C-alpha cells in the first residue's frame, strides 16, 4: 500500500463515527484535566449523542438506504464478456475453512459474480484486490473460492496488485476498454464504484449485493452495536464519494 493511501486512511479515521467520537471524548478528558468543565461537558455530551445516533436503527437504515437504493439488482439477462468482482477483506488462518477466511462481504460478492457468470456463456470473472495484512492477495482468495464452487481458472483473470477501487478500475479498463461489463460490489459501495469507473470513460453495469438496509416498523428502536457498524460503513462511502468527486476537479 502506498504512503498516500496510508495517509488517506489515517485521516479518514478521524472523521468517521468511531474516530470522531473517540476524538471528542479524548479532547473532553483534556478539557476536564485543565478545569474547563463547560467545554468538557459539551464534548462528552456530543460524543454520547453521536454514539447513540449512529447506533439507532432507523438512522443507520436511512444512511444506507440512500446509497443502496441508487441501483437495482442485476436482471441476469444482459450478455457481456467480463464480470468484475471487486475485492474485500480476508485472512489466511489455516485453522479456518475457506468459507470463513473470506469476509462475509467478499463471499457475497464472489457468489453474485458466479451466479452472473453461469448465466453468461464464455464470460470471464475478473478478481482484484491486494494482500492486505496477509501473504496472499484477496484476488487469489476470491478466485480460490470461485474455483471451489465450479468456476474454471481459465475463466478467471486474477490481479492482486490494486489496493483500492480506483486502482481496480484502472486495471479493468485495460481489458474492457470502452465495452460494457458487469460490476459486482456491495450495494453501499456501488455509487462510489460507479462514479470512479465512469470517470475513466468506462461503461459498468451495476450488480449490487450484500445489502444492509432493513424494514422497520416505527421509530421506537433501541440503539445496537451492529447499527453503529452499518452507519460507519455508510459514512465511509459518503466520504469516499466526496473524495472521488474532489479528485475530478
Short mmCIF file of C-alpha atoms in Angstrom, two decimals:
data_model
loop_
_atom_site.label_atom_id
_atom_site.label_comp_id
_atom_site.label_asym_id
_atom_site.label_seq_id
_atom_site.Cartn_x
_atom_site.Cartn_y
_atom_site.Cartn_z
CA UNK A 1 0.00 0.00 0.00
CA UNK A 2 1.34 3.44 -0.93
CA UNK A 3 2.17 6.13 1.63
CA UNK A 4 -0.60 8.29 0.18
CA UNK A 5 -3.18 5.57 0.75
CA UNK A 6 -2.00 5.06 4.33
CA UNK A 7 -2.30 8.82 4.93
CA UNK A 8 -5.82 8.89 3.46
CA UNK A 9 -6.94 6.02 5.69
CA UNK A 10 -5.36 7.65 8.75
CA UNK A 11 -7.05 11.00 8.18
CA UNK A 12 -10.37 9.37 7.31
CA UNK A 13 -10.44 7.64 10.71
CA UNK A 14 -10.90 10.98 12.50
CA UNK A 15 -14.00 11.99 10.51
CA UNK A 16 -15.73 8.61 10.56
CA UNK A 17 -18.05 7.77 13.51
CA UNK A 18 -15.62 5.85 15.73
CA UNK A 19 -12.69 8.23 15.26
CA UNK A 20 -14.89 11.29 15.64
CA UNK A 21 -16.41 10.05 18.90
CA UNK A 22 -13.03 8.97 20.31
CA UNK A 23 -11.60 12.37 19.42
CA UNK A 24 -14.48 14.21 21.12
CA UNK A 25 -14.12 12.13 24.29
CA UNK A 26 -10.33 12.47 24.32
CA UNK A 27 -10.48 16.25 23.95
CA UNK A 28 -13.23 16.27 26.59
CA UNK A 29 -10.93 14.47 29.02
CA UNK A 30 -8.21 17.01 28.32
CA UNK A 31 -10.65 19.89 28.93
CA UNK A 32 -11.67 18.24 32.20
CA UNK A 33 -7.99 17.95 33.16
CA UNK A 34 -7.37 21.67 32.55
CA UNK A 35 -10.53 22.56 34.51
CA UNK A 36 -12.59 23.76 31.55
CA UNK A 37 -15.66 21.94 32.80
CA UNK A 38 -18.20 23.57 30.50
CA UNK A 39 -16.30 22.61 27.33
CA UNK A 40 -15.69 19.13 28.72
CA UNK A 41 -19.44 18.64 29.28
CA UNK A 42 -20.23 19.82 25.74
CA UNK A 43 -17.70 17.42 24.21
CA UNK A 44 -18.79 14.47 26.36
CA UNK A 45 -22.45 15.13 25.53
CA UNK A 46 -21.64 15.43 21.81
CA UNK A 47 -19.71 12.15 21.83
CA UNK A 48 -22.51 10.32 23.66
CA UNK A 49 -25.15 11.81 21.37
CA UNK A 50 -23.28 10.69 18.22
CA UNK A 51 -22.72 7.23 19.69
CA UNK A 52 -26.45 6.79 20.26
CA UNK A 53 -27.39 8.40 16.94
CA UNK A 54 -25.14 6.18 14.81
CA UNK A 55 -26.33 3.12 16.79
CA UNK A 56 -30.01 3.99 16.28
CA UNK A 57 -31.50 1.51 13.73
CA UNK A 58 -33.73 3.94 11.75
CA UNK A 59 -30.87 6.43 11.36
CA UNK A 60 -28.41 3.76 10.21
CA UNK A 61 -31.06 2.45 7.83
CA UNK A 62 -31.62 5.95 6.44
CA UNK A 63 -27.89 6.32 5.74
CA UNK A 64 -27.52 3.02 3.88
CA UNK A 65 -30.83 3.24 2.01
CA UNK A 66 -29.73 6.46 0.32
CA UNK A 67 -26.77 4.52 -1.07
CA UNK A 68 -28.31 1.10 -1.71
CA UNK A 69 -31.43 2.34 -3.49
CA UNK A 70 -29.47 4.05 -6.26
CA UNK A 71 -29.01 0.90 -8.37
CA UNK A 72 -31.43 -2.05 -8.73
CA UNK A 73 -30.32 -5.65 -8.53
CA UNK A 74 -28.92 -7.18 -11.72
CA UNK A 75 -31.52 -8.76 -14.05
CA UNK A 76 -29.28 -11.64 -15.24
CA UNK A 77 -30.43 -11.05 -18.84
CA UNK A 78 -27.64 -8.95 -20.32
CA UNK A 79 -24.73 -10.62 -22.06
CA UNK A 80 -21.19 -9.26 -21.68
CA UNK A 81 -17.71 -10.74 -21.77
CA UNK A 82 -16.35 -9.52 -18.42
CA UNK A 83 -17.67 -9.56 -14.86
CA UNK A 84 -15.53 -7.60 -12.42
CA UNK A 85 -15.87 -8.63 -8.77
CA UNK A 86 -14.29 -6.02 -6.50
CA UNK A 87 -12.12 -7.17 -3.62
CA UNK A 88 -12.79 -7.11 0.12
CA UNK A 89 -11.15 -8.47 3.28
CA UNK A 90 -9.80 -11.94 4.04
CA UNK A 91 -7.48 -13.87 6.34
CA UNK A 92 -5.25 -16.89 5.75
CA UNK A 93 -5.68 -18.72 9.05
CA UNK A 94 -5.19 -22.42 8.16
CA UNK A 95 -7.39 -23.42 11.09
CA UNK A 96 -10.40 -21.87 9.31
CA UNK A 97 -12.22 -23.23 6.24
CA UNK A 98 -12.07 -21.20 3.03
CA UNK A 99 -15.67 -20.06 3.56
CA UNK A 100 -14.55 -18.36 6.79
CA UNK A 101 -11.24 -17.00 5.53
CA UNK A 102 -13.02 -14.66 3.13
CA UNK A 103 -15.11 -11.88 4.68
CA UNK A 104 -18.89 -12.13 4.60
CA UNK A 105 -18.95 -9.18 2.23
CA UNK A 106 -16.35 -10.75 -0.03
CA UNK A 107 -18.18 -14.08 -0.10
CA UNK A 108 -21.42 -12.44 -1.22
CA UNK A 109 -19.60 -10.55 -3.96
CA UNK A 110 -17.97 -13.74 -5.24
CA UNK A 111 -21.26 -15.67 -5.14
CA UNK A 112 -23.05 -12.94 -7.09
CA UNK A 113 -20.24 -12.92 -9.64
CA UNK A 114 -20.51 -16.69 -10.07
CA UNK A 115 -24.30 -16.55 -10.47
CA UNK A 116 -23.92 -13.96 -13.23
CA UNK A 117 -21.07 -15.89 -14.85
CA UNK A 118 -23.22 -19.02 -15.03
CA UNK A 119 -25.85 -17.04 -16.97
CA UNK A 120 -23.32 -15.74 -19.50
CA UNK A 121 -21.64 -18.32 -21.74
CA UNK A 122 -17.93 -17.63 -22.37
CA UNK A 123 -17.80 -14.78 -19.87
CA UNK A 124 -14.76 -14.21 -17.65
CA UNK A 125 -14.63 -13.24 -13.98
CA UNK A 126 -12.14 -10.55 -13.01
CA UNK A 127 -10.88 -10.69 -9.43
CA UNK A 128 -8.79 -7.86 -7.99
CA UNK A 129 -7.50 -6.94 -4.55
CA UNK A 130 -4.14 -6.80 -2.76
CA UNK A 131 -2.87 -8.91 0.14
CA UNK A 132 -3.67 -6.53 3.00
CA UNK A 133 -2.01 -7.81 6.18
CA UNK A 134 -1.60 -11.36 4.82
CA UNK A 135 0.78 -13.08 2.41
CA UNK A 136 -1.95 -13.93 -0.13
CA UNK A 137 -3.84 -11.48 -2.31
CA UNK A 138 -7.57 -11.03 -1.94
CA UNK A 139 -7.90 -11.62 -5.69
CA UNK A 140 -6.30 -15.05 -5.30
CA UNK A 141 -8.50 -15.93 -2.32
CA UNK A 142 -11.69 -14.97 -4.16
CA UNK A 143 -10.57 -16.92 -7.21
CA UNK A 144 -9.91 -19.93 -4.98
CA UNK A 145 -13.46 -19.76 -3.66
CA UNK A 146 -14.88 -19.39 -7.17
CA UNK A 147 -12.86 -22.41 -8.31
CA UNK A 148 -14.10 -24.46 -5.34
CA UNK A 149 -17.63 -23.59 -6.48
CA UNK A 150 -17.06 -24.84 -10.01
CA UNK A 151 -15.50 -21.96 -11.98
CA UNK A 152 -12.51 -22.96 -14.09
CA UNK A 153 -9.32 -20.91 -13.69
CA UNK A 154 -9.29 -20.36 -17.44
CA UNK A 155 -12.48 -18.34 -16.98
CA UNK A 156 -10.86 -16.03 -14.41
CA UNK A 157 -8.50 -13.07 -14.61
CA UNK A 158 -6.67 -12.53 -11.32
CA UNK A 159 -4.77 -9.38 -10.37
CA UNK A 160 -3.60 -8.94 -6.79
CA UNK A 161 -1.94 -5.54 -7.23
CA UNK A 162 -4.81 -2.99 -6.94
CA UNK A 163 -5.08 -1.60 -3.39
CA UNK A 164 -8.26 0.45 -3.80
CA UNK A 165 -11.27 0.89 -6.10
CA UNK A 166 -9.57 3.40 -8.37
CA UNK A 167 -6.64 1.06 -9.00
CA UNK A 168 -9.09 -1.76 -9.68
CA UNK A 169 -10.87 0.42 -12.25
CA UNK A 170 -7.60 1.40 -13.95
CA UNK A 171 -6.64 -2.26 -14.37
CA UNK A 172 -10.02 -3.36 -15.72
CA UNK A 173 -10.02 -0.54 -18.26
CA UNK A 174 -7.04 -2.23 -19.93
CA UNK A 175 -9.25 -5.29 -20.50
CA UNK A 176 -12.69 -3.91 -21.31
CA UNK A 177 -11.65 -0.56 -22.91
CA UNK A 178 -14.96 1.12 -23.82
CA UNK A 179 -17.13 -2.04 -23.83
CA UNK A 180 -19.92 -2.63 -21.26
CA UNK A 181 -19.12 -5.03 -18.41
CA UNK A 182 -20.78 -6.14 -15.17
CA UNK A 183 -19.51 -4.60 -11.95
CA UNK A 184 -20.14 -6.57 -8.75
CA UNK A 185 -19.70 -4.93 -5.36
CA UNK A 186 -21.64 -4.16 -2.19
CA UNK A 187 -24.79 -2.09 -2.63
CA UNK A 188 -23.42 0.57 -0.27
CA UNK A 189 -20.18 0.77 -2.26
CA UNK A 190 -21.82 0.73 -5.70
CA UNK A 191 -22.45 4.51 -6.05
CA UNK A 192 -18.78 5.32 -5.40
CA UNK A 193 -17.56 2.47 -7.58
CA UNK A 194 -19.78 3.50 -10.49
CA UNK A 195 -18.58 7.08 -10.12
CA UNK A 196 -14.93 6.04 -10.26
CA UNK A 197 -15.32 3.63 -13.17
CA UNK A 198 -17.38 6.06 -15.23
CA UNK A 199 -14.83 8.81 -14.60
CA UNK A 200 -12.38 6.71 -16.63
CA UNK A 201 -14.75 6.55 -19.59
CA UNK A 202 -15.96 3.04 -18.77
CA UNK A 203 -19.47 1.59 -19.03
CA UNK A 204 -20.14 -0.60 -15.98
CA UNK A 205 -23.46 -2.38 -15.48
CA UNK A 206 -24.24 -2.39 -11.76
CA UNK A 207 -24.77 -5.70 -9.96
CA UNK A 208 -25.09 -4.76 -6.27
CA UNK A 209 -25.09 -7.32 -3.47
CA UNK A 210 -24.52 -7.51 0.31
CA UNK A 211 -27.34 -5.19 1.35
CA UNK A 212 -27.61 -3.74 4.88
CA UNK A 213 -30.95 -1.94 4.70
CA UNK A 214 -33.87 -3.29 6.71
CA UNK A 215 -37.60 -2.80 7.02
CA UNK A 216 -38.57 -1.10 10.28
CA UNK A 217 -42.00 -0.60 11.84
CA UNK A 218 -41.94 2.60 13.85
CA UNK A 219 -39.15 4.62 15.40
CA UNK A 220 -39.26 3.12 18.88
CA UNK A 221 -35.98 1.22 18.49
CA UNK A 222 -33.13 0.52 20.89
CA UNK A 223 -29.58 1.50 19.80
CA UNK A 224 -27.49 -1.55 18.92
CA UNK A 225 -23.76 -2.01 18.13
CA UNK A 226 -24.48 -3.61 14.74
CA UNK A 227 -26.18 -0.43 13.56
CA UNK A 228 -23.18 1.64 14.62
CA UNK A 229 -21.17 -0.62 12.31
CA UNK A 230 -23.68 -0.11 9.47
CA UNK A 231 -23.63 3.66 9.99
CA UNK A 232 -19.83 3.58 9.86
CA UNK A 233 -19.93 1.76 6.51
CA UNK A 234 -22.36 4.33 5.10
CA UNK A 235 -20.36 7.32 6.34
CA UNK A 236 -17.19 5.79 4.89
CA UNK A 237 -18.88 5.60 1.50
CA UNK A 238 -20.22 9.16 1.65
CA UNK A 239 -16.73 10.41 2.45
CA UNK A 240 -15.33 8.27 -0.36
CA UNK A 241 -17.79 9.80 -2.82
CA UNK A 242 -16.80 13.31 -1.73
CA UNK A 243 -13.12 12.41 -2.07
CA UNK A 244 -13.68 10.93 -5.53
CA UNK A 245 -15.60 13.97 -6.73
CA UNK A 246 -12.85 16.23 -5.35
CA UNK A 247 -10.29 14.31 -7.41
CA UNK A 248 -12.17 15.03 -10.65
CA UNK A 249 -11.64 18.79 -10.40
#
